[in-house]
PDB file of C-alpha atoms and ligand atoms in Angstrom:
ATOM      1  CA  UNK J   1      10.868 151.871 158.340  1.00  0.00           C
ATOM      2  CA  UNK J   2       9.551 148.900 156.489  1.00  0.00           C
ATOM      3  CA  UNK J   3       8.541 145.720 158.052  1.00  0.00           C
ATOM      4  CA  UNK J   4       7.375 141.990 157.847  1.00  0.00           C
ATOM      5  CA  UNK J   5       3.330 141.510 157.669  1.00  0.00           C
ATOM      6  CA  UNK J   6       1.826 140.016 160.758  1.00  0.00           C
ATOM      7  CA  UNK J   7      -1.376 138.506 161.055  1.00  0.00           C
ATOM      8  CA  UNK J   8      -4.681 140.274 161.212  1.00  0.00           C
ATOM      9  CA  UNK J   9      -2.820 143.717 161.589  1.00  0.00           C
ATOM     10  CA  UNK J  10      -1.984 146.471 159.005  1.00  0.00           C
ATOM     11  CA  UNK J  11       1.392 147.120 158.021  1.00  0.00           C
ATOM     12  CA  UNK J  12       4.071 147.289 155.362  1.00  0.00           C
ATOM     13  CA  UNK J  13       5.920 145.259 152.807  1.00  0.00           C
ATOM     14  CA  UNK J  14       9.634 145.137 152.447  1.00  0.00           C
ATOM     15  CA  UNK J  15       8.960 147.664 149.565  1.00  0.00           C
ATOM     16  CA  UNK J  16       7.028 150.183 151.815  1.00  0.00           C
ATOM     17  CA  UNK J  17       3.294 149.063 150.743  1.00  0.00           C
ATOM     18  CA  UNK J  18       0.421 149.404 153.223  1.00  0.00           C
ATOM     19  CA  UNK J  19      -1.193 146.127 153.938  1.00  0.00           C
ATOM     20  CA  UNK J  20      -4.720 145.848 155.478  1.00  0.00           C
ATOM     21  CA  UNK J  21      -6.034 142.177 156.801  1.00  0.00           C
ATOM     22  CA  UNK J  22      -9.330 141.300 157.512  1.00  0.00           C
ATOM     23  CA  UNK J  23     -10.829 137.954 158.688  1.00  0.00           C
ATOM     24  CA  UNK J  24     -13.609 138.269 156.044  1.00  0.00           C
ATOM     25  CA  UNK J  25     -14.981 140.437 153.678  1.00  0.00           C
ATOM     26  CA  UNK J  26     -17.307 140.479 150.611  1.00  0.00           C
ATOM     27  CA  UNK J  27     -14.660 141.270 148.337  1.00  0.00           C
ATOM     28  CA  UNK J  28     -11.146 142.100 148.539  1.00  0.00           C
ATOM     29  CA  UNK J  29     -11.896 143.941 145.591  1.00  0.00           C
ATOM     30  CA  UNK J  30     -14.689 146.039 146.444  1.00  0.00           C
ATOM     31  CA  UNK J  31     -13.069 147.067 149.552  1.00  0.00           C
ATOM     32  CA  UNK J  32     -10.082 148.442 147.788  1.00  0.00           C
ATOM     33  CA  UNK J  33     -12.101 150.447 145.584  1.00  0.00           C
ATOM     34  CA  UNK J  34     -13.796 151.960 148.539  1.00  0.00           C
ATOM     35  CA  UNK J  35     -10.615 152.909 149.906  1.00  0.00           C
ATOM     36  CA  UNK J  36      -9.347 153.882 146.447  1.00  0.00           C
ATOM     37  CA  UNK J  37      -9.941 157.857 147.483  1.00  0.00           C
ATOM     38  CA  UNK J  38      -8.485 157.906 150.975  1.00  0.00           C
ATOM     39  CA  UNK J  39      -5.692 155.140 150.460  1.00  0.00           C
ATOM     40  CA  UNK J  40      -2.272 155.465 148.428  1.00  0.00           C
ATOM     41  CA  UNK J  41      -0.722 153.723 145.614  1.00  0.00           C
ATOM     42  CA  UNK J  42       0.363 150.596 146.592  1.00  0.00           C
ATOM     43  CA  UNK J  43      -2.592 149.663 149.429  1.00  0.00           C
ATOM     44  CA  UNK J  44      -2.828 146.183 149.920  1.00  0.00           C
ATOM     45  CA  UNK J  45      -6.224 144.251 151.033  1.00  0.00           C
ATOM     46  CA  UNK J  46      -6.491 141.098 152.136  1.00  0.00           C
ATOM     47  CA  UNK J  47      -9.279 138.727 153.287  1.00  0.00           C
ATOM     48  CA  UNK J  48      -8.996 135.055 155.038  1.00  0.00           C
ATOM     49  CA  UNK J  49     -12.598 134.472 153.119  1.00  0.00           C
ATOM     50  CA  UNK J  50     -14.591 136.407 150.845  1.00  0.00           C
ATOM     51  CA  UNK J  51     -18.219 135.795 151.143  1.00  0.00           C
ATOM     52  CA  UNK J  52     -18.693 137.248 147.536  1.00  0.00           C
ATOM     53  CA  UNK J  53     -15.826 136.824 145.679  1.00  0.00           C
ATOM     54  CA  UNK J  54     -15.637 137.728 142.187  1.00  0.00           C
ATOM     55  CA  UNK J  55     -14.126 136.247 139.262  1.00  0.00           C
ATOM     56  CA  UNK J  56     -13.353 137.447 135.412  1.00  0.00           C
ATOM     57  CA  UNK J  57     -16.466 137.579 133.207  1.00  0.00           C
ATOM     58  CA  UNK J  58     -18.727 137.960 135.938  1.00  0.00           C
ATOM     59  CA  UNK J  59     -18.016 134.800 137.660  1.00  0.00           C
ATOM     60  CA  UNK J  60     -18.143 133.847 141.069  1.00  0.00           C
ATOM     61  CA  UNK J  61     -14.640 132.958 143.229  1.00  0.00           C
ATOM     62  CA  UNK J  62     -15.054 130.317 145.624  1.00  0.00           C
ATOM     63  CA  UNK J  63     -13.071 132.235 148.694  1.00  0.00           C
ATOM     64  CA  UNK J  64     -13.115 129.238 151.439  1.00  0.00           C
ATOM     65  CA  UNK J  65     -11.626 130.216 154.898  1.00  0.00           C
ATOM     66  CA  UNK J  66      -8.714 127.679 154.359  1.00  0.00           C
ATOM     67  CA  UNK J  67      -5.222 129.675 154.285  1.00  0.00           C
ATOM     68  CA  UNK J  68      -5.769 130.694 150.301  1.00  0.00           C
ATOM     69  CA  UNK J  69      -4.557 133.938 149.123  1.00  0.00           C
ATOM     70  CA  UNK J  70      -7.402 136.543 148.565  1.00  0.00           C
ATOM     71  CA  UNK J  71      -6.070 140.087 148.075  1.00  0.00           C
ATOM     72  CA  UNK J  72      -6.152 143.356 146.005  1.00  0.00           C
ATOM     73  CA  UNK J  73      -3.505 145.866 145.689  1.00  0.00           C
ATOM     74  CA  UNK J  74      -4.997 149.553 144.543  1.00  0.00           C
ATOM     75  CA  UNK J  75      -2.671 150.956 141.694  1.00  0.00           C
ATOM     76  CA  UNK J  76      -2.894 154.566 141.122  1.00  0.00           C
ATOM     77  CA  UNK J  77      -0.348 156.656 139.484  1.00  0.00           C
ATOM     78  CA  UNK J  78       1.352 156.163 136.136  1.00  0.00           C
ATOM     79  CA  UNK J  79      -1.466 153.993 134.940  1.00  0.00           C
ATOM     80  CA  UNK J  80      -3.118 154.734 131.852  1.00  0.00           C
ATOM     81  CA  UNK J  81      -6.131 152.851 130.491  1.00  0.00           C
ATOM     82  CA  UNK J  82      -4.705 151.641 127.681  1.00  0.00           C
ATOM     83  CA  UNK J  83      -2.234 149.697 130.083  1.00  0.00           C
ATOM     84  CA  UNK J  84      -4.685 147.836 131.819  1.00  0.00           C
ATOM     85  CA  UNK J  85      -4.024 144.498 129.970  1.00  0.00           C
ATOM     86  CA  UNK J  86      -0.442 145.128 130.650  1.00  0.00           C
ATOM     87  CA  UNK J  87      -0.865 145.635 134.136  1.00  0.00           C
ATOM     88  CA  UNK J  88      -2.860 142.203 134.774  1.00  0.00           C
ATOM     89  CA  UNK J  89       0.091 140.744 132.481  1.00  0.00           C
ATOM     90  CA  UNK J  90       2.936 141.912 134.732  1.00  0.00           C
ATOM     91  CA  UNK J  91       0.759 140.854 137.832  1.00  0.00           C
ATOM     92  CA  UNK J  92       0.549 137.590 136.241  1.00  0.00           C
ATOM     93  CA  UNK J  93       4.026 137.458 135.890  1.00  0.00           C
ATOM     94  CA  UNK J  94       4.899 138.556 139.355  1.00  0.00           C
ATOM     95  CA  UNK J  95       2.610 135.753 140.971  1.00  0.00           C
ATOM     96  CA  UNK J  96       4.088 133.075 138.656  1.00  0.00           C
ATOM     97  CA  UNK J  97       7.606 133.897 139.699  1.00  0.00           C
ATOM     98  CA  UNK J  98       6.837 134.393 143.192  1.00  0.00           C
ATOM     99  CA  UNK J  99       4.952 130.832 143.270  1.00  0.00           C
ATOM    100  CA  UNK J 100       8.249 129.201 141.725  1.00  0.00           C
ATOM    101  CA  UNK J 101      10.501 130.735 144.041  1.00  0.00           C
ATOM    102  CA  UNK J 102       8.712 130.049 147.365  1.00  0.00           C
ATOM    103  CA  UNK J 103       7.309 126.624 146.667  1.00  0.00           C
ATOM    104  CA  UNK J 104       9.039 125.066 143.648  1.00  0.00           C
ATOM    105  CA  UNK J 105       5.485 124.964 142.051  1.00  0.00           C
ATOM    106  CA  UNK J 106       6.264 125.738 138.028  1.00  0.00           C
ATOM    107  CA  UNK J 107       3.249 128.022 137.194  1.00  0.00           C
ATOM    108  CA  UNK J 108       2.480 128.564 133.346  1.00  0.00           C
ATOM    109  CA  UNK J 109       0.369 131.333 132.596  1.00  0.00           C
ATOM    110  CA  UNK J 110      -2.810 131.147 129.892  1.00  0.00           C
ATOM    111  CA  UNK J 111      -3.811 134.278 128.521  1.00  0.00           C
ATOM    112  CA  UNK J 112      -4.332 136.787 130.074  1.00  0.00           C
ATOM    113  CA  UNK J 113      -3.580 136.033 133.335  1.00  0.00           C
ATOM    114  CA  UNK J 114      -4.728 132.588 134.241  1.00  0.00           C
ATOM    115  CA  UNK J 115      -2.425 131.020 136.991  1.00  0.00           C
ATOM    116  CA  UNK J 116      -1.981 127.216 135.818  1.00  0.00           C
ATOM    117  CA  UNK J 117      -0.426 123.933 137.291  1.00  0.00           C
ATOM    118  CA  UNK J 118       0.011 120.794 136.031  1.00  0.00           C
ATOM    119  CA  UNK J 119      -2.826 122.165 133.366  1.00  0.00           C
ATOM    120  CA  UNK J 120      -5.223 123.244 135.827  1.00  0.00           C
ATOM    121  CA  UNK J 121      -5.880 126.522 137.486  1.00  0.00           C
ATOM    122  CA  UNK J 122      -4.115 127.607 140.066  1.00  0.00           C
ATOM    123  CA  UNK J 123      -5.499 131.211 140.447  1.00  0.00           C
ATOM    124  CA  UNK J 124      -6.621 133.939 138.501  1.00  0.00           C
ATOM    125  CA  UNK J 125      -6.387 138.326 138.615  1.00  0.00           C
ATOM    126  CA  UNK J 126      -9.090 140.124 138.386  1.00  0.00           C
ATOM    127  CA  UNK J 127      -8.476 143.910 137.318  1.00  0.00           C
ATOM    128  CA  UNK J 128     -10.823 146.831 137.785  1.00  0.00           C
ATOM    129  CA  UNK J 129     -10.460 150.333 137.154  1.00  0.00           C
ATOM    130  CA  UNK J 130     -12.418 153.193 137.439  1.00  0.00           C
ATOM    131  CA  UNK J 131     -11.677 156.854 136.049  1.00  0.00           C
ATOM    132  CA  UNK J 132     -13.048 160.189 136.784  1.00  0.00           C
ATOM    133  CA  UNK J 133     -12.164 163.740 135.233  1.00  0.00           C
ATOM    134  CA  UNK J 134      -9.363 164.064 138.074  1.00  0.00           C
ATOM    135  CA  UNK J 135      -7.837 160.419 138.230  1.00  0.00           C
ATOM    136  CA  UNK J 136      -7.683 157.076 136.695  1.00  0.00           C
ATOM    137  CA  UNK J 137      -6.896 154.060 139.033  1.00  0.00           C
ATOM    138  CA  UNK J 138      -7.076 150.366 138.936  1.00  0.00           C
ATOM    139  CA  UNK J 139      -7.569 147.450 141.704  1.00  0.00           C
ATOM    140  CA  UNK J 140      -5.733 144.014 140.772  1.00  0.00           C
ATOM    141  CA  UNK J 141      -7.267 141.422 142.577  1.00  0.00           C
ATOM    142  CA  UNK J 142      -5.728 137.887 143.045  1.00  0.00           C
ATOM    143  CA  UNK J 143      -7.416 134.650 144.388  1.00  0.00           C
ATOM    144  CA  UNK J 144      -4.760 131.868 144.544  1.00  0.00           C
ATOM    145  CA  UNK J 145      -5.245 128.147 145.770  1.00  0.00           C
ATOM    146  CA  UNK J 146      -3.039 127.949 148.388  1.00  0.00           C
ATOM    147  CA  UNK J 147      -3.788 125.218 150.781  1.00  0.00           C
ATOM    148  CA  UNK J 148      -7.607 124.249 150.004  1.00  0.00           C
ATOM    149  CA  UNK J 149      -8.647 121.321 147.945  1.00  0.00           C
ATOM    150  CA  UNK J 150     -10.707 123.051 145.110  1.00  0.00           C
ATOM    151  CA  UNK J 151     -14.006 122.019 144.453  1.00  0.00           C
ATOM    152  CA  UNK J 152     -13.354 122.226 140.990  1.00  0.00           C
ATOM    153  CA  UNK J 153     -12.291 119.338 138.587  1.00  0.00           C
ATOM    154  CA  UNK J 154     -10.283 121.478 136.575  1.00  0.00           C
ATOM    155  CA  UNK J 155      -8.372 123.770 139.573  1.00  0.00           C
ATOM    156  CA  UNK J 156      -5.610 122.340 141.527  1.00  0.00           C
ATOM    157  CA  UNK J 157      -3.992 123.869 144.769  1.00  0.00           C
ATOM    158  CA  UNK J 158      -0.324 124.325 145.865  1.00  0.00           C
ATOM    159  CA  UNK J 159      -0.377 121.995 148.388  1.00  0.00           C
ATOM    160  CA  UNK J 160      -1.921 119.570 146.046  1.00  0.00           C
ATOM    161  CA  UNK J 161       1.128 119.998 143.730  1.00  0.00           C
ATOM    162  CA  UNK J 162       3.732 120.117 146.579  1.00  0.00           C
ATOM    163  CA  UNK J 163       1.896 117.454 149.065  1.00  0.00           C
ATOM    164  CA  UNK J 164       2.596 119.731 151.794  1.00  0.00           C
ATOM    165  CA  UNK J 165       1.098 123.048 153.806  1.00  0.00           C
ATOM    166  CA  UNK J 166       2.197 126.688 152.384  1.00  0.00           C
ATOM    167  CA  UNK J 167       2.418 129.453 154.732  1.00  0.00           C
ATOM    168  CA  UNK J 168       0.427 132.111 153.000  1.00  0.00           C
ATOM    169  CA  UNK J 169       2.343 135.211 154.569  1.00  0.00           C
ATOM    170  CA  UNK J 170       5.854 134.665 152.664  1.00  0.00           C
ATOM    171  CA  UNK J 171       4.117 134.066 149.663  1.00  0.00           C
ATOM    172  CA  UNK J 172       1.998 137.403 150.035  1.00  0.00           C
ATOM    173  CA  UNK J 173       5.232 139.098 150.317  1.00  0.00           C
ATOM    174  CA  UNK J 174       6.991 137.532 147.773  1.00  0.00           C
ATOM    175  CA  UNK J 175       4.244 138.187 145.593  1.00  0.00           C
ATOM    176  CA  UNK J 176       3.757 142.102 146.394  1.00  0.00           C
ATOM    177  CA  UNK J 177       7.810 142.550 146.311  1.00  0.00           C
ATOM    178  CA  UNK J 178       7.797 140.995 142.963  1.00  0.00           C
ATOM    179  CA  UNK J 179       4.772 143.158 141.685  1.00  0.00           C
ATOM    180  CA  UNK J 180       6.302 146.180 142.841  1.00  0.00           C
ATOM    181  CA  UNK J 181       9.598 145.363 140.772  1.00  0.00           C
ATOM    182  CA  UNK J 182       7.235 144.346 137.584  1.00  0.00           C
ATOM    183  CA  UNK J 183       5.421 147.528 137.661  1.00  0.00           C
ATOM    184  CA  UNK J 184       8.766 149.722 137.753  1.00  0.00           C
ATOM    185  CA  UNK J 185      10.234 147.611 134.751  1.00  0.00           C
ATOM    186  CA  UNK J 186       6.596 148.253 133.094  1.00  0.00           C
ATOM    187  CA  UNK J 187       6.947 151.790 133.780  1.00  0.00           C
ATOM    188  CA  UNK J 188      10.543 152.124 132.250  1.00  0.00           C
ATOM    189  CA  UNK J 189      10.115 149.420 129.429  1.00  0.00           C
ATOM    190  CA  UNK J 190       7.204 147.784 128.499  1.00  0.00           C
ATOM    191  CA  UNK J 191       8.705 145.362 126.088  1.00  0.00           C
ATOM    192  CA  UNK J 192      10.591 143.786 129.207  1.00  0.00           C
ATOM    193  CA  UNK J 193       6.853 142.325 130.469  1.00  0.00           C
ATOM    194  CA  UNK J 194       5.654 141.302 127.406  1.00  0.00           C
ATOM    195  CA  UNK J 195       9.226 139.131 126.922  1.00  0.00           C
ATOM    196  CA  UNK J 196       8.937 137.603 130.477  1.00  0.00           C
ATOM    197  CA  UNK J 197       5.188 136.630 130.226  1.00  0.00           C
ATOM    198  CA  UNK J 198       5.963 135.435 126.749  1.00  0.00           C
ATOM    199  CA  UNK J 199       8.106 133.222 128.548  1.00  0.00           C
ATOM    200  CA  UNK J 200       5.784 132.091 131.239  1.00  0.00           C
ATOM    201  CA  UNK J 201       3.053 131.507 128.572  1.00  0.00           C
ATOM    202  CA  UNK J 202       0.876 128.251 128.155  1.00  0.00           C
ATOM    203  CA  UNK J 203      -1.215 129.763 125.317  1.00  0.00           C
ATOM    204  CA  UNK J 204       1.086 130.972 122.711  1.00  0.00           C
ATOM    205  CA  UNK J 205       1.857 128.265 119.757  1.00  0.00           C
ATOM    206  CA  UNK J 206      -1.488 126.444 120.392  1.00  0.00           C
ATOM    207  CA  UNK J 207      -5.016 126.485 119.210  1.00  0.00           C
ATOM    208  CA  UNK J 208      -6.978 128.220 121.161  1.00  0.00           C
ATOM    209  CA  UNK J 209     -11.139 128.593 121.638  1.00  0.00           C
ATOM    210  CA  UNK J 210     -12.006 132.428 122.104  1.00  0.00           C
ATOM    211  CA  UNK J 211     -15.261 133.266 124.058  1.00  0.00           C
ATOM    212  CA  UNK J 212     -16.024 137.236 124.147  1.00  0.00           C
ATOM    213  CA  UNK J 213     -18.775 139.124 125.376  1.00  0.00           C
ATOM    214  CA  UNK J 214     -19.823 139.046 121.829  1.00  0.00           C
ATOM    215  CA  UNK J 215     -18.914 135.697 119.720  1.00  0.00           C
ATOM    216  CA  UNK J 216     -16.829 132.514 120.155  1.00  0.00           C
ATOM    217  CA  UNK J 217     -14.003 131.498 117.807  1.00  0.00           C
ATOM    218  CA  UNK J 218     -11.196 129.355 117.229  1.00  0.00           C
ATOM    219  CA  UNK J 219      -7.506 129.969 116.052  1.00  0.00           C
ATOM    220  CA  UNK J 220      -3.930 129.850 116.749  1.00  0.00           C
ATOM    221  CA  UNK J 221      -2.647 132.263 119.336  1.00  0.00           C
ATOM    222  CA  UNK J 222       0.781 133.620 117.620  1.00  0.00           C
ATOM    223  CA  UNK J 223       1.485 136.176 120.141  1.00  0.00           C
ATOM    224  CA  UNK J 224       0.688 139.507 122.330  1.00  0.00           C
ATOM    225  CA  UNK J 225       1.091 142.581 120.820  1.00  0.00           C
ATOM    226  CA  UNK J 226       2.665 145.776 122.450  1.00  0.00           C
ATOM    227  CA  UNK J 227      -0.588 146.133 124.297  1.00  0.00           C
ATOM    228  CA  UNK J 228      -0.876 142.670 125.819  1.00  0.00           C
ATOM    229  CA  UNK J 229      -3.668 141.821 123.511  1.00  0.00           C
ATOM    230  CA  UNK J 230      -3.876 138.272 122.004  1.00  0.00           C
ATOM    231  CA  UNK J 231      -2.885 137.652 118.397  1.00  0.00           C
ATOM    232  CA  UNK J 232      -4.869 135.206 117.125  1.00  0.00           C
ATOM    233  CA  UNK J 233      -4.888 133.808 113.279  1.00  0.00           C
ATOM    234  CA  UNK J 234      -8.230 132.481 112.143  1.00  0.00           C
ATOM    235  CA  UNK J 235      -8.063 129.564 109.893  1.00  0.00           C
ATOM    236  CA  UNK J 236      -8.958 131.718 106.915  1.00  0.00           C
ATOM    237  CA  UNK J 237      -5.633 133.323 107.233  1.00  0.00           C
ATOM    238  CA  UNK J 238      -7.508 136.632 109.046  1.00  0.00           C
ATOM    239  CA  UNK J 239      -5.842 137.896 111.822  1.00  0.00           C
ATOM    240  CA  UNK J 240      -7.409 139.396 115.502  1.00  0.00           C
ATOM    241  CA  UNK J 241      -6.348 140.946 118.494  1.00  0.00           C
ATOM    242  CA  UNK J 242      -8.132 140.472 121.310  1.00  0.00           C
ATOM    243  CA  UNK J 243      -8.338 142.344 124.576  1.00  0.00           C
ATOM    244  CA  UNK J 244     -11.063 140.592 126.496  1.00  0.00           C
ATOM    245  CA  UNK J 245     -12.313 137.677 126.587  1.00  0.00           C
ATOM    246  CA  UNK J 246     -11.770 133.720 127.839  1.00  0.00           C
ATOM    247  CA  UNK J 247      -9.281 131.167 125.847  1.00  0.00           C
ATOM    248  CA  UNK J 248      -9.499 127.625 125.701  1.00  0.00           C
ATOM    249  CA  UNK J 249      -6.653 125.582 124.901  1.00  0.00           C
ATOM    250  CA  UNK J 250      -7.180 123.028 122.475  1.00  0.00           C
ATOM    251  CA  UNK J 251      -4.064 121.773 121.270  1.00  0.00           C
TER     252      UNK J 251
HETATM  253  C1  BTN Q   1     -10.598 135.048 137.677  1.00  0.00           C
HETATM  254  O1  BTN Q   1     -11.640 134.791 137.425  1.00  0.00           O
HETATM  255  O2  BTN Q   1      -9.966 134.072 137.516  1.00  0.00           O
HETATM  256  C2  BTN Q   1     -10.140 136.052 138.633  1.00  0.00           C
HETATM  257  C3  BTN Q   1     -10.107 135.679 140.457  1.00  0.00           C
HETATM  258  C4  BTN Q   1      -9.931 136.791 141.231  1.00  0.00           C
HETATM  259  C5  BTN Q   1     -10.147 136.276 142.323  1.00  0.00           C
HETATM  260  C6  BTN Q   1      -9.892 137.368 143.633  1.00  0.00           C
HETATM  261  S1  BTN Q   1      -9.871 137.127 145.079  1.00  0.00           S
HETATM  262  C7  BTN Q   1      -9.408 138.741 145.608  1.00  0.00           C
HETATM  263  C8  BTN Q   1      -9.650 139.746 144.575  1.00  0.00           C
HETATM  264  N1  BTN Q   1     -11.590 139.716 145.197  1.00  0.00           N
HETATM  265  C9  BTN Q   1     -12.174 139.515 144.547  1.00  0.00           C
HETATM  266  O3  BTN Q   1     -13.570 139.517 144.741  1.00  0.00           O
HETATM  267  N2  BTN Q   1     -11.735 138.522 143.592  1.00  0.00           N
HETATM  268  C10 BTN Q   1     -10.262 138.918 143.304  1.00  0.00           C
END
């Protein structure tokens, strides 16, 4: 039997995903990783606040206890290491669509998975994976500024966009339902995820500065390839496919 999420209880979403709520955790991603052996695919860990919230590229994710979304989803069967980037794109598409549908806020996606509103960061996704001889699984962590005023200048919240407080619970349910649906689509026809991502992208067709762990360079963001890598054309005509890094949209 599926039922609606109730605060601070374990429950199930409409699509049967197991949800675990906490007042405070160090990081929902770390906790979901710890559960990975014992919990099924689709287990969701949600916290009101995180003491050691993690962002991409080793950054910290500020996690004030003011009605934002901090959640992580355990993804097990059907996940292949080469699909990691596509998974994050599917997560970003699910979140962008649910936010638009439930709050009216138009969200664009900055490659690979920054959720942007009015040109500022509304949320982000951190995908972490582990493999052993027997299995491969991933944890998809989502942080969304819902009601707290972000401390950073280039960040924004849903409340700042709409002027009203948003109830997190229906939004979480909408994102999780959307995520299940996008993952099903990904399993059947990955090209449809790419098409949906392209439609929501703020990055394609823009000049970008890319920072990877090894280098920084600029070029034109032309497209994403079938694995979700960003295709950047350099001023000398050379084309690069980027699988991880930070993108700044210049023009
Ligand atoms: C980014 O840097 O854009 C990704 C941010 C991801 C933050 C979320 S909050 C829930 C989950 N737990 C974490 O420690 N990080 C992710």
